[in-house]
Each structure stands twice: as structure tokens, then as C-alpha cells.
Amino acid sequence: MAVPPAYSLVATDLDGTLLRGDDTLSDRSLAALARVTRAGARHLVVTGRPAPRVRPLLDTLGGEGLAVCGQGAQLYDAGTDRLLWSVTLDRELAETALGKIEAEVGQVYAAVDQDGVRGLTLIEPGYLMPHPTLPAVRVERRDDLWCAPISKVLLRHPSLSDDELATTARSVVGSLATVTMSGPGTVELQPCGITKATGLALAAEHLRLAPERAVAFGDMPNDIPMFDWAAHGVAMAGAHPELKAVADEITLSNEDDGVAVVLERLFPDGRVSRGR
């Protein structure tokens, strides 16, 4: 597929894509994103992290603009520190889905991201955070996970791989929730029909931008809907095989500034087409 010389929308996943393993942005990545902005294009973070866990990173990027959070369940306005749009996962449906999954695979360990810009991440006994740098509050029992509205449930199994857990969950959950795999140790349940693509499409409509002028970067199967929506999908070198199979291009790893390498090529002199 021939790559157009420029885009008006750049959508990037965070973990395993734009961020290095220590949750930082390299100087080269920051410079490449600044080049995109100078060219008149828009950069959108599109992440599985909930809005409260994204705010510090957006500060590094300038602290303004929109971000798609919670696997597409939240559209966050960093400038006003508020959610322009959010969808919650019905807590009774979440409990039912968990029961169906555990009937097939035995005990799983669960966590939830609460809705809202001040929402907490709650983890039940036995659950290990896949990103130890992210704050979480441990509760005494599973029932405590449902004390407030949630945007998603995160699951881990003591012995099954992420692929095995996700496959089984999809086979039994049905329309109760959407099942995604967003990183090592991160299988998630989110509101049915909600994906990164639904959130990205809403943000693009808000900005009056179209998918034909969008390039997306990611590394995990939860980025597949985003690749389907955008004109051009770029997978990282260490991406999941399912994402690589649908990518238009594969770049270097997140540790090797793979996003910056592509952006430097797409925006060589700061010019961008203004077409939607």
C-alpha cells in the first residue's frame, strides 16, 4: 500500500507503542510529535488506560487537547480536565460475565477501573498490576469492586496465557461485554460494542477529521479496530501477531523510537495536506 505524503490525524497507543518500558517518552518521540503539531496535524492518544492514569502523560505532551481513554469508553478533554463522553460497564453484567468465565477456566483475579476523572483502579486479592507504576487500591473482597460505576474489568489467570484467557472469555461472554487484550497480563471486559475505534471516531468527528487522513500506531489486538478505522496502521516491532497480520507497516520497537521513525518520514518538512 502506498503511503500518502502526510496525514492530518496521528493516533497513538501508549504502552508498548509511544511509551518506553519505564513509562517515559524519549526526546526523539517528543520532537517527532512536535513536528506533527507544527505541520497542523492533530495527535490523539488512544489508550486502554483510564483518564486519571493518562493525565500526567498528557502534561508531558502539553496538557491540552483530547485523549481517547479506557479502550474507547472515555473521551477526555485535558484542557478542561473533564470527560466529554463516557460509557460505563453495567456492574451486574460484569459479575455475570466473570461467573461465566470462571465456570470455564476456574478462578480468575479481577480489577476494575472506576468511571470519571477521579476514578480509582481497584484490585481484588491475588490480582497483580501489569504496570506496577500505575496506582491501585487493593480491596478486601470482589464485592468491593462494584462500589461505584466502572468503565472496565481487568482479568488475570494464574496459569492460562492471555490468548487462551481472551479466547475463552469471548466464547462465553457473548453480548454481555466486549473482550479485549491490551498488553501482557491484561485481558479486559468493557461495555459491549465499545472499542478504541468507537472512541477514536467520536474524537475525530469532534475535531472534524476523517479516517482517510488518519495514521494509527499500536502493538496489541485491542488496536485492531483502530487500524480498521484509520487509513494506515503501523504496528511496532514487538507487536502481537494478530495486529501485525492486519498492519500496513511494521516499524521499530517502542524502545527504538518506532513511532518517531515513521513520523519523521511522514512529516519531513512540517507540511501536511489540509484535506479531511
Short mmCIF file of N, CA, C and O in Angstrom, two decimals, residues 58-188:
data_model
loop_
_atom_site.label_atom_id
_atom_site.label_comp_id
_atom_site.label_asym_id
_atom_site.label_seq_id
_atom_site.Cartn_x
_atom_site.Cartn_y
_atom_site.Cartn_z
N LEU A 58 -0.22 13.38 29.56
CA LEU A 58 -0.68 14.48 28.73
C LEU A 58 0.00 15.78 29.14
O LEU A 58 0.24 16.66 28.31
N ASP A 59 0.31 15.91 30.41
CA ASP A 59 1.06 17.09 30.87
C ASP A 59 2.41 17.16 30.15
O ASP A 59 2.87 18.24 29.76
N THR A 60 3.06 16.01 29.99
CA THR A 60 4.34 15.96 29.28
C THR A 60 4.18 16.39 27.83
O THR A 60 5.08 17.02 27.25
N LEU A 61 3.00 16.10 27.26
CA LEU A 61 2.74 16.42 25.86
C LEU A 61 2.16 17.81 25.67
O LEU A 61 1.82 18.19 24.55
N GLY A 62 2.01 18.55 26.75
CA GLY A 62 1.49 19.90 26.64
C GLY A 62 0.22 20.15 27.40
O GLY A 62 -0.21 21.30 27.57
N GLY A 63 -0.44 19.07 27.83
CA GLY A 63 -1.58 19.21 28.73
C GLY A 63 -2.86 19.71 28.11
O GLY A 63 -3.78 20.09 28.83
N GLU A 64 -2.97 19.75 26.78
CA GLU A 64 -4.18 20.24 26.13
C GLU A 64 -4.73 19.18 25.19
O GLU A 64 -4.11 18.17 24.91
N GLY A 65 -5.91 19.44 24.66
CA GLY A 65 -6.47 18.57 23.64
C GLY A 65 -7.22 17.38 24.19
O GLY A 65 -7.46 17.25 25.40
N LEU A 66 -7.60 16.48 23.28
CA LEU A 66 -8.42 15.33 23.61
C LEU A 66 -7.57 14.07 23.72
O LEU A 66 -6.49 13.97 23.14
N ALA A 67 -8.10 13.11 24.46
CA ALA A 67 -7.49 11.78 24.54
C ALA A 67 -8.61 10.76 24.62
O ALA A 67 -9.60 10.96 25.33
N VAL A 68 -8.44 9.66 23.90
CA VAL A 68 -9.38 8.55 23.98
C VAL A 68 -8.84 7.57 25.01
O VAL A 68 -7.73 7.05 24.86
N CYS A 69 -9.60 7.34 26.07
CA CYS A 69 -9.13 6.54 27.20
C CYS A 69 -10.06 5.35 27.44
O CYS A 69 -11.14 5.26 26.86
N GLY A 70 -9.62 4.44 28.32
CA GLY A 70 -10.47 3.32 28.72
C GLY A 70 -10.90 2.44 27.58
O GLY A 70 -12.03 1.94 27.56
N GLN A 71 -10.02 2.18 26.61
CA GLN A 71 -10.32 1.36 25.43
C GLN A 71 -11.45 1.94 24.59
O GLN A 71 -12.18 1.22 23.90
N GLY A 72 -11.62 3.26 24.64
CA GLY A 72 -12.66 3.90 23.84
C GLY A 72 -13.89 4.27 24.63
O GLY A 72 -14.80 4.91 24.09
N ALA A 73 -13.93 3.92 25.91
CA ALA A 73 -15.10 4.21 26.73
C ALA A 73 -15.13 5.64 27.24
O ALA A 73 -16.16 6.09 27.76
N GLN A 74 -14.01 6.37 27.10
CA GLN A 74 -13.93 7.73 27.61
C GLN A 74 -13.30 8.66 26.57
O GLN A 74 -12.28 8.30 25.97
N LEU A 75 -13.89 9.81 26.39
CA LEU A 75 -13.27 10.88 25.60
C LEU A 75 -12.96 12.01 26.57
O LEU A 75 -13.86 12.65 27.10
N TYR A 76 -11.68 12.21 26.80
CA TYR A 76 -11.20 13.10 27.85
C TYR A 76 -10.65 14.39 27.26
O TYR A 76 -9.86 14.36 26.31
N ASP A 77 -11.07 15.51 27.82
CA ASP A 77 -10.57 16.82 27.43
C ASP A 77 -9.54 17.25 28.47
O ASP A 77 -9.90 17.62 29.59
N ALA A 78 -8.28 17.19 28.09
CA ALA A 78 -7.21 17.52 29.04
C ALA A 78 -7.22 18.99 29.41
O ALA A 78 -6.84 19.36 30.53
N GLY A 79 -7.64 19.85 28.50
CA GLY A 79 -7.63 21.28 28.77
C GLY A 79 -8.57 21.68 29.88
O GLY A 79 -8.27 22.58 30.68
N THR A 80 -9.74 21.01 29.96
CA THR A 80 -10.73 21.32 31.00
C THR A 80 -10.78 20.27 32.09
O THR A 80 -11.55 20.41 33.04
N ASP A 81 -9.99 19.21 31.95
CA ASP A 81 -9.96 18.10 32.91
C ASP A 81 -11.36 17.53 33.15
O ASP A 81 -11.83 17.39 34.27
N ARG A 82 -12.04 17.19 32.04
CA ARG A 82 -13.37 16.60 32.16
C ARG A 82 -13.60 15.60 31.04
O ARG A 82 -12.93 15.64 29.99
N LEU A 83 -14.54 14.71 31.27
CA LEU A 83 -14.93 13.75 30.26
C LEU A 83 -16.02 14.36 29.37
O LEU A 83 -17.07 14.77 29.88
N LEU A 84 -15.75 14.41 28.08
CA LEU A 84 -16.78 14.88 27.15
C LEU A 84 -17.80 13.79 26.88
O LEU A 84 -18.94 14.07 26.49
N TRP A 85 -17.37 12.54 27.09
CA TRP A 85 -18.23 11.39 26.79
C TRP A 85 -17.69 10.19 27.54
O TRP A 85 -16.48 10.01 27.66
N SER A 86 -18.58 9.38 28.08
CA SER A 86 -18.14 8.14 28.73
C SER A 86 -19.27 7.12 28.71
O SER A 86 -20.44 7.47 28.70
N VAL A 87 -18.87 5.85 28.68
CA VAL A 87 -19.81 4.74 28.74
C VAL A 87 -19.35 3.83 29.87
O VAL A 87 -18.16 3.49 29.95
N THR A 88 -20.26 3.44 30.73
CA THR A 88 -19.91 2.55 31.83
C THR A 88 -20.32 1.12 31.52
O THR A 88 -21.23 0.88 30.71
N LEU A 89 -19.65 0.20 32.16
CA LEU A 89 -19.97 -1.22 32.06
C LEU A 89 -20.93 -1.56 33.19
O LEU A 89 -20.60 -1.36 34.36
N ASP A 90 -22.10 -2.05 32.85
CA ASP A 90 -23.08 -2.43 33.87
C ASP A 90 -22.46 -3.43 34.83
O ASP A 90 -21.94 -4.47 34.41
N ARG A 91 -22.53 -3.12 36.12
CA ARG A 91 -21.82 -3.95 37.10
C ARG A 91 -22.45 -5.33 37.27
O ARG A 91 -21.75 -6.31 37.52
N GLU A 92 -23.75 -5.44 37.11
CA GLU A 92 -24.39 -6.76 37.17
C GLU A 92 -23.97 -7.62 35.98
O GLU A 92 -23.71 -8.82 36.13
N LEU A 93 -23.91 -7.00 34.80
CA LEU A 93 -23.44 -7.74 33.63
C LEU A 93 -21.99 -8.17 33.80
O LEU A 93 -21.60 -9.27 33.39
N ALA A 94 -21.18 -7.30 34.40
CA ALA A 94 -19.78 -7.64 34.63
C ALA A 94 -19.65 -8.84 35.56
O ALA A 94 -18.85 -9.75 35.31
N GLU A 95 -20.44 -8.87 36.63
CA GLU A 95 -20.41 -10.01 37.55
C GLU A 95 -20.85 -11.28 36.85
O GLU A 95 -20.26 -12.36 37.05
N THR A 96 -21.89 -11.18 36.03
CA THR A 96 -22.37 -12.34 35.30
C THR A 96 -21.31 -12.86 34.33
O THR A 96 -21.06 -14.07 34.23
N ALA A 97 -20.65 -11.94 33.64
CA ALA A 97 -19.59 -12.32 32.71
C ALA A 97 -18.44 -13.01 33.43
O ALA A 97 -17.92 -14.03 32.97
N LEU A 98 -18.06 -12.47 34.58
CA LEU A 98 -16.99 -13.10 35.37
C LEU A 98 -17.38 -14.52 35.77
O LEU A 98 -16.56 -15.44 35.73
N GLY A 99 -18.63 -14.68 36.19
CA GLY A 99 -19.09 -16.02 36.58
C GLY A 99 -19.02 -17.00 35.43
O GLY A 99 -18.63 -18.17 35.62
N LYS A 100 -19.39 -16.57 34.24
CA LYS A 100 -19.34 -17.45 33.07
C LYS A 100 -17.89 -17.83 32.73
O LYS A 100 -17.60 -18.99 32.37
N ILE A 101 -17.00 -16.87 32.85
CA ILE A 101 -15.59 -17.14 32.56
C ILE A 101 -15.02 -18.13 33.58
O ILE A 101 -14.34 -19.10 33.21
N GLU A 102 -15.29 -17.89 34.86
CA GLU A 102 -14.75 -18.77 35.90
C GLU A 102 -15.37 -20.17 35.83
O GLU A 102 -14.72 -21.15 36.25
N ALA A 103 -16.58 -20.30 35.32
CA ALA A 103 -17.18 -21.63 35.15
C ALA A 103 -16.40 -22.45 34.12
O ALA A 103 -16.42 -23.69 34.16
N GLU A 104 -15.68 -21.76 33.22
CA GLU A 104 -14.91 -22.44 32.19
C GLU A 104 -13.45 -22.66 32.56
O GLU A 104 -12.87 -23.71 32.25
N VAL A 105 -12.85 -21.68 33.23
CA VAL A 105 -11.39 -21.74 33.43
C VAL A 105 -10.98 -21.77 34.90
O VAL A 105 -9.80 -21.78 35.20
N GLY A 106 -11.93 -21.78 35.81
CA GLY A 106 -11.58 -21.71 37.22
C GLY A 106 -11.37 -20.27 37.66
O GLY A 106 -11.69 -19.33 36.93
N GLN A 107 -10.80 -20.10 38.83
CA GLN A 107 -10.67 -18.76 39.41
C GLN A 107 -9.80 -17.84 38.55
O GLN A 107 -8.74 -18.21 38.08
N VAL A 108 -10.30 -16.62 38.37
CA VAL A 108 -9.50 -15.54 37.79
C VAL A 108 -9.39 -14.45 38.85
O VAL A 108 -10.14 -14.42 39.82
N TYR A 109 -8.43 -13.57 38.65
CA TYR A 109 -8.27 -12.43 39.54
C TYR A 109 -8.67 -11.17 38.78
O TYR A 109 -8.34 -11.01 37.60
N ALA A 110 -9.42 -10.30 39.46
CA ALA A 110 -10.04 -9.18 38.77
C ALA A 110 -9.66 -7.84 39.38
O ALA A 110 -9.32 -7.73 40.55
N ALA A 111 -9.75 -6.83 38.53
CA ALA A 111 -9.59 -5.43 38.93
C ALA A 111 -10.59 -4.62 38.13
O ALA A 111 -11.12 -5.09 37.11
N VAL A 112 -10.86 -3.40 38.56
CA VAL A 112 -11.76 -2.52 37.80
C VAL A 112 -11.17 -1.12 37.75
O VAL A 112 -10.45 -0.69 38.65
N ASP A 113 -11.49 -0.44 36.65
CA ASP A 113 -11.23 1.00 36.56
C ASP A 113 -12.56 1.71 36.76
O ASP A 113 -13.52 1.47 36.00
N GLN A 114 -12.62 2.54 37.77
CA GLN A 114 -13.83 3.30 38.00
C GLN A 114 -13.99 4.41 36.96
O GLN A 114 -13.01 4.91 36.42
N ASP A 115 -15.23 4.78 36.71
CA ASP A 115 -15.51 5.85 35.76
C ASP A 115 -15.16 7.20 36.37
O ASP A 115 -15.04 7.34 37.59
N GLY A 116 -14.98 8.21 35.51
CA GLY A 116 -14.76 9.57 35.99
C GLY A 116 -13.30 9.99 35.99
O GLY A 116 -12.39 9.15 35.98
N VAL A 117 -13.06 11.29 36.04
CA VAL A 117 -11.70 11.82 36.02
C VAL A 117 -10.99 11.63 37.35
O VAL A 117 -9.78 11.87 37.44
N ARG A 118 -11.71 11.23 38.38
CA ARG A 118 -11.09 10.93 39.68
C ARG A 118 -11.27 9.47 40.05
O ARG A 118 -11.07 9.08 41.20
N GLY A 119 -11.65 8.65 39.10
CA GLY A 119 -11.89 7.24 39.36
C GLY A 119 -10.63 6.50 39.77
O GLY A 119 -9.53 6.80 39.31
N LEU A 120 -10.80 5.52 40.62
CA LEU A 120 -9.69 4.70 41.12
C LEU A 120 -9.60 3.39 40.35
O LEU A 120 -10.56 2.94 39.73
N THR A 121 -8.44 2.77 40.40
CA THR A 121 -8.27 1.39 39.97
C THR A 121 -8.29 0.53 41.22
O THR A 121 -7.45 0.69 42.10
N LEU A 122 -9.28 -0.37 41.30
CA LEU A 122 -9.41 -1.25 42.45
C LEU A 122 -8.99 -2.66 42.05
O LEU A 122 -9.37 -3.14 40.98
N ILE A 123 -8.24 -3.33 42.92
CA ILE A 123 -7.79 -4.70 42.64
C ILE A 123 -8.16 -5.62 43.79
O ILE A 123 -8.03 -5.26 44.95
N GLU A 124 -8.66 -6.81 43.44
CA GLU A 124 -9.03 -7.78 44.47
C GLU A 124 -7.80 -8.57 44.91
O GLU A 124 -6.75 -8.54 44.23
N PRO A 125 -7.87 -9.27 46.04
CA PRO A 125 -6.73 -10.08 46.49
C PRO A 125 -6.29 -11.07 45.40
O PRO A 125 -7.11 -11.73 44.77
N GLY A 126 -4.99 -11.14 45.17
CA GLY A 126 -4.43 -12.04 44.17
C GLY A 126 -4.16 -11.41 42.84
O GLY A 126 -3.39 -11.96 42.03
N TYR A 127 -4.76 -10.24 42.58
CA TYR A 127 -4.53 -9.58 41.29
C TYR A 127 -3.22 -8.81 41.34
O TYR A 127 -2.96 -8.05 42.26
N LEU A 128 -2.38 -8.99 40.31
CA LEU A 128 -1.11 -8.28 40.20
C LEU A 128 -1.20 -7.27 39.08
O LEU A 128 -1.55 -7.62 37.95
N MET A 129 -0.89 -6.02 39.37
CA MET A 129 -0.95 -4.98 38.34
C MET A 129 0.10 -5.25 37.26
O MET A 129 1.28 -5.44 37.57
N PRO A 130 -0.31 -5.26 35.98
CA PRO A 130 0.68 -5.47 34.91
C PRO A 130 1.64 -4.29 34.77
O PRO A 130 2.75 -4.45 34.29
N HIS A 131 1.20 -3.10 35.20
CA HIS A 131 2.05 -1.92 35.19
C HIS A 131 2.23 -1.45 36.64
O HIS A 131 1.41 -0.72 37.17
N PRO A 132 3.28 -1.89 37.30
CA PRO A 132 3.46 -1.57 38.72
C PRO A 132 3.61 -0.09 39.01
O PRO A 132 3.46 0.34 40.15
N THR A 133 3.88 0.72 37.97
CA THR A 133 4.00 2.16 38.20
C THR A 133 2.64 2.84 38.32
O THR A 133 2.56 3.99 38.76
N LEU A 134 1.58 2.15 37.91
CA LEU A 134 0.25 2.75 37.96
C LEU A 134 -0.37 2.52 39.34
O LEU A 134 -0.34 1.40 39.86
N PRO A 135 -0.97 3.56 39.93
CA PRO A 135 -1.54 3.41 41.27
C PRO A 135 -2.80 2.56 41.27
O PRO A 135 -3.59 2.58 40.33
N ALA A 136 -2.97 1.80 42.34
CA ALA A 136 -4.16 0.97 42.51
C ALA A 136 -4.47 0.83 43.99
O ALA A 136 -3.58 0.93 44.84
N VAL A 137 -5.74 0.58 44.28
CA VAL A 137 -6.19 0.40 45.66
C VAL A 137 -6.67 -1.03 45.83
O VAL A 137 -7.55 -1.50 45.09
N ARG A 138 -6.08 -1.75 46.76
CA ARG A 138 -6.47 -3.14 46.99
C ARG A 138 -7.70 -3.19 47.89
O ARG A 138 -7.74 -2.52 48.93
N VAL A 139 -8.69 -3.98 47.49
CA VAL A 139 -9.90 -4.16 48.29
C VAL A 139 -9.87 -5.54 48.94
O VAL A 139 -9.07 -6.40 48.56
N GLU A 140 -10.74 -5.75 49.91
CA GLU A 140 -10.70 -6.99 50.69
C GLU A 140 -11.39 -8.15 49.98
O GLU A 140 -11.02 -9.31 50.17
N ARG A 141 -12.42 -7.85 49.17
CA ARG A 141 -13.17 -8.92 48.51
C ARG A 141 -13.72 -8.42 47.20
O ARG A 141 -13.80 -7.22 46.97
N ARG A 142 -14.11 -9.36 46.33
CA ARG A 142 -14.57 -8.99 45.00
C ARG A 142 -15.78 -8.06 45.04
O ARG A 142 -15.89 -7.14 44.21
N ASP A 143 -16.68 -8.27 45.96
CA ASP A 143 -17.88 -7.42 46.03
C ASP A 143 -17.52 -5.94 46.13
O ASP A 143 -18.29 -5.08 45.68
N ASP A 144 -16.36 -5.66 46.72
CA ASP A 144 -15.96 -4.26 46.88
C ASP A 144 -15.59 -3.60 45.55
O ASP A 144 -15.51 -2.35 45.48
N LEU A 145 -15.38 -4.40 44.51
CA LEU A 145 -15.05 -3.83 43.20
C LEU A 145 -16.22 -3.06 42.61
O LEU A 145 -16.03 -2.19 41.76
N TRP A 146 -17.41 -3.39 43.04
CA TRP A 146 -18.61 -2.83 42.40
C TRP A 146 -19.20 -1.66 43.17
O TRP A 146 -20.38 -1.35 43.03
N CYS A 147 -18.42 -0.99 43.98
CA CYS A 147 -18.94 0.07 44.85
C CYS A 147 -19.27 1.36 44.12
O CYS A 147 -19.94 2.24 44.67
N ALA A 148 -18.80 1.52 42.88
CA ALA A 148 -19.05 2.74 42.10
C ALA A 148 -19.06 2.37 40.62
O ALA A 148 -18.57 1.29 40.24
N PRO A 149 -19.62 3.22 39.75
CA PRO A 149 -19.64 2.92 38.32
C PRO A 149 -18.24 2.65 37.77
O PRO A 149 -17.26 3.28 38.17
N ILE A 150 -18.15 1.70 36.83
CA ILE A 150 -16.86 1.30 36.28
C ILE A 150 -16.86 1.43 34.76
O ILE A 150 -17.91 1.38 34.11
N SER A 151 -15.67 1.60 34.20
CA SER A 151 -15.54 1.64 32.74
C SER A 151 -15.10 0.29 32.19
O SER A 151 -15.39 -0.03 31.03
N LYS A 152 -14.41 -0.53 33.00
CA LYS A 152 -14.00 -1.85 32.52
C LYS A 152 -13.53 -2.73 33.67
O LYS A 152 -13.29 -2.26 34.80
N VAL A 153 -13.40 -4.02 33.37
CA VAL A 153 -12.86 -5.02 34.29
C VAL A 153 -11.59 -5.59 33.68
O VAL A 153 -11.53 -5.86 32.48
N LEU A 154 -10.56 -5.75 34.49
CA LEU A 154 -9.30 -6.34 34.04
C LEU A 154 -9.17 -7.72 34.67
O LEU A 154 -9.46 -7.90 35.86
N LEU A 155 -8.71 -8.70 33.89
CA LEU A 155 -8.66 -10.09 34.34
C LEU A 155 -7.26 -10.67 34.19
O LEU A 155 -6.54 -10.36 33.24
N ARG A 156 -6.91 -11.53 35.14
CA ARG A 156 -5.69 -12.32 35.03
C ARG A 156 -5.98 -13.73 35.50
O ARG A 156 -6.80 -13.95 36.40
N HIS A 157 -5.32 -14.70 34.88
CA HIS A 157 -5.48 -16.11 35.27
C HIS A 157 -4.13 -16.62 35.75
O HIS A 157 -3.09 -16.28 35.20
N PRO A 158 -4.13 -17.47 36.79
CA PRO A 158 -2.84 -17.92 37.35
C PRO A 158 -2.01 -18.78 36.42
O PRO A 158 -0.79 -18.89 36.60
N SER A 159 -2.64 -19.41 35.41
CA SER A 159 -1.85 -20.30 34.56
C SER A 159 -2.12 -20.14 33.06
O SER A 159 -1.22 -20.38 32.25
N LEU A 160 -3.31 -19.73 32.67
CA LEU A 160 -3.60 -19.58 31.24
C LEU A 160 -2.85 -18.39 30.66
O LEU A 160 -2.64 -17.38 31.34
N SER A 161 -2.49 -18.49 29.40
CA SER A 161 -1.90 -17.35 28.71
C SER A 161 -2.98 -16.31 28.43
O SER A 161 -4.18 -16.60 28.50
N ASP A 162 -2.56 -15.11 28.10
CA ASP A 162 -3.52 -14.06 27.75
C ASP A 162 -4.38 -14.47 26.56
O ASP A 162 -5.59 -14.25 26.55
N ASP A 163 -3.76 -15.08 25.55
CA ASP A 163 -4.52 -15.50 24.37
C ASP A 163 -5.56 -16.55 24.74
O ASP A 163 -6.70 -16.50 24.26
N GLU A 164 -5.18 -17.50 25.59
CA GLU A 164 -6.12 -18.55 26.00
C GLU A 164 -7.27 -17.96 26.80
O GLU A 164 -8.44 -18.32 26.60
N LEU A 165 -6.96 -17.07 27.73
CA LEU A 165 -8.00 -16.46 28.56
C LEU A 165 -8.94 -15.62 27.70
O LEU A 165 -10.16 -15.68 27.85
N ALA A 166 -8.38 -14.82 26.80
CA ALA A 166 -9.21 -13.96 25.95
C ALA A 166 -10.11 -14.80 25.04
O ALA A 166 -11.29 -14.48 24.85
N THR A 167 -9.57 -15.87 24.47
CA THR A 167 -10.37 -16.72 23.58
C THR A 167 -11.54 -17.34 24.32
O THR A 167 -12.68 -17.35 23.83
N THR A 168 -11.27 -17.88 25.51
CA THR A 168 -12.34 -18.48 26.29
C THR A 168 -13.36 -17.44 26.72
O THR A 168 -14.57 -17.68 26.65
N ALA A 169 -12.88 -16.29 27.15
CA ALA A 169 -13.80 -15.23 27.59
C ALA A 169 -14.73 -14.83 26.45
O ALA A 169 -15.94 -14.68 26.64
N ARG A 170 -14.20 -14.66 25.26
CA ARG A 170 -15.04 -14.28 24.12
C ARG A 170 -16.10 -15.34 23.83
O ARG A 170 -17.23 -15.02 23.43
N SER A 171 -15.73 -16.60 24.02
CA SER A 171 -16.65 -17.69 23.67
C SER A 171 -17.83 -17.79 24.63
O SER A 171 -18.88 -18.32 24.26
N VAL A 172 -17.69 -17.27 25.85
CA VAL A 172 -18.77 -17.42 26.83
C VAL A 172 -19.45 -16.11 27.21
O VAL A 172 -20.59 -16.12 27.69
N VAL A 173 -18.79 -14.99 26.99
CA VAL A 173 -19.35 -13.70 27.41
C VAL A 173 -20.43 -13.21 26.47
O VAL A 173 -21.42 -12.60 26.89
N GLY A 174 -20.28 -13.47 25.18
CA GLY A 174 -21.28 -13.05 24.21
C GLY A 174 -21.49 -11.55 24.22
O GLY A 174 -20.55 -10.77 24.17
N SER A 175 -22.76 -11.12 24.32
CA SER A 175 -23.11 -9.70 24.26
C SER A 175 -23.05 -9.01 25.61
O SER A 175 -23.41 -7.84 25.72
N LEU A 176 -22.60 -9.72 26.64
CA LEU A 176 -22.51 -9.09 27.96
C LEU A 176 -21.45 -8.00 27.99
O LEU A 176 -21.58 -7.01 28.71
N ALA A 177 -20.38 -8.19 27.21
CA ALA A 177 -19.28 -7.23 27.22
C ALA A 177 -18.41 -7.47 26.00
O ALA A 177 -18.50 -8.52 25.34
N THR A 178 -17.55 -6.50 25.69
CA THR A 178 -16.51 -6.68 24.68
C THR A 178 -15.24 -7.14 25.38
O THR A 178 -14.84 -6.57 26.40
N VAL A 179 -14.61 -8.18 24.86
CA VAL A 179 -13.37 -8.72 25.42
C VAL A 179 -12.20 -8.21 24.60
O VAL A 179 -12.20 -8.33 23.37
N THR A 180 -11.20 -7.65 25.26
CA THR A 180 -10.01 -7.17 24.57
C THR A 180 -8.76 -7.69 25.27
O THR A 180 -8.79 -8.06 26.45
N MET A 181 -7.65 -7.71 24.53
CA MET A 181 -6.34 -8.00 25.10
C MET A 181 -5.45 -6.81 24.76
O MET A 181 -5.20 -6.53 23.59
N SER A 182 -5.00 -6.10 25.79
CA SER A 182 -4.31 -4.84 25.54
C SER A 182 -2.85 -4.83 25.96
O SER A 182 -2.18 -3.80 25.82
N GLY A 183 -2.34 -5.93 26.46
CA GLY A 183 -0.95 -5.97 26.86
C GLY A 183 -0.66 -7.23 27.64
O GLY A 183 -1.58 -7.98 27.99
N PRO A 184 0.57 -7.50 27.94
CA PRO A 184 0.91 -8.67 28.76
C PRO A 184 0.17 -8.64 30.09
O PRO A 184 0.22 -7.64 30.81
N GLY A 185 -0.58 -9.69 30.39
CA GLY A 185 -1.31 -9.76 31.64
C GLY A 185 -2.53 -8.87 31.68
O GLY A 185 -3.02 -8.55 32.76
N THR A 186 -3.05 -8.48 30.52
CA THR A 186 -4.16 -7.52 30.50
C THR A 186 -5.23 -7.98 29.54
O THR A 186 -5.25 -7.58 28.36
N VAL A 187 -6.14 -8.82 30.03
CA VAL A 187 -7.37 -9.16 29.32
C VAL A 187 -8.49 -8.36 29.99
O VAL A 187 -8.57 -8.31 31.22
N GLU A 188 -9.34 -7.74 29.18
CA GLU A 188 -10.30 -6.79 29.75
C GLU A 188 -11.72 -7.02 29.24
O GLU A 188 -11.92 -7.49 28.11
#
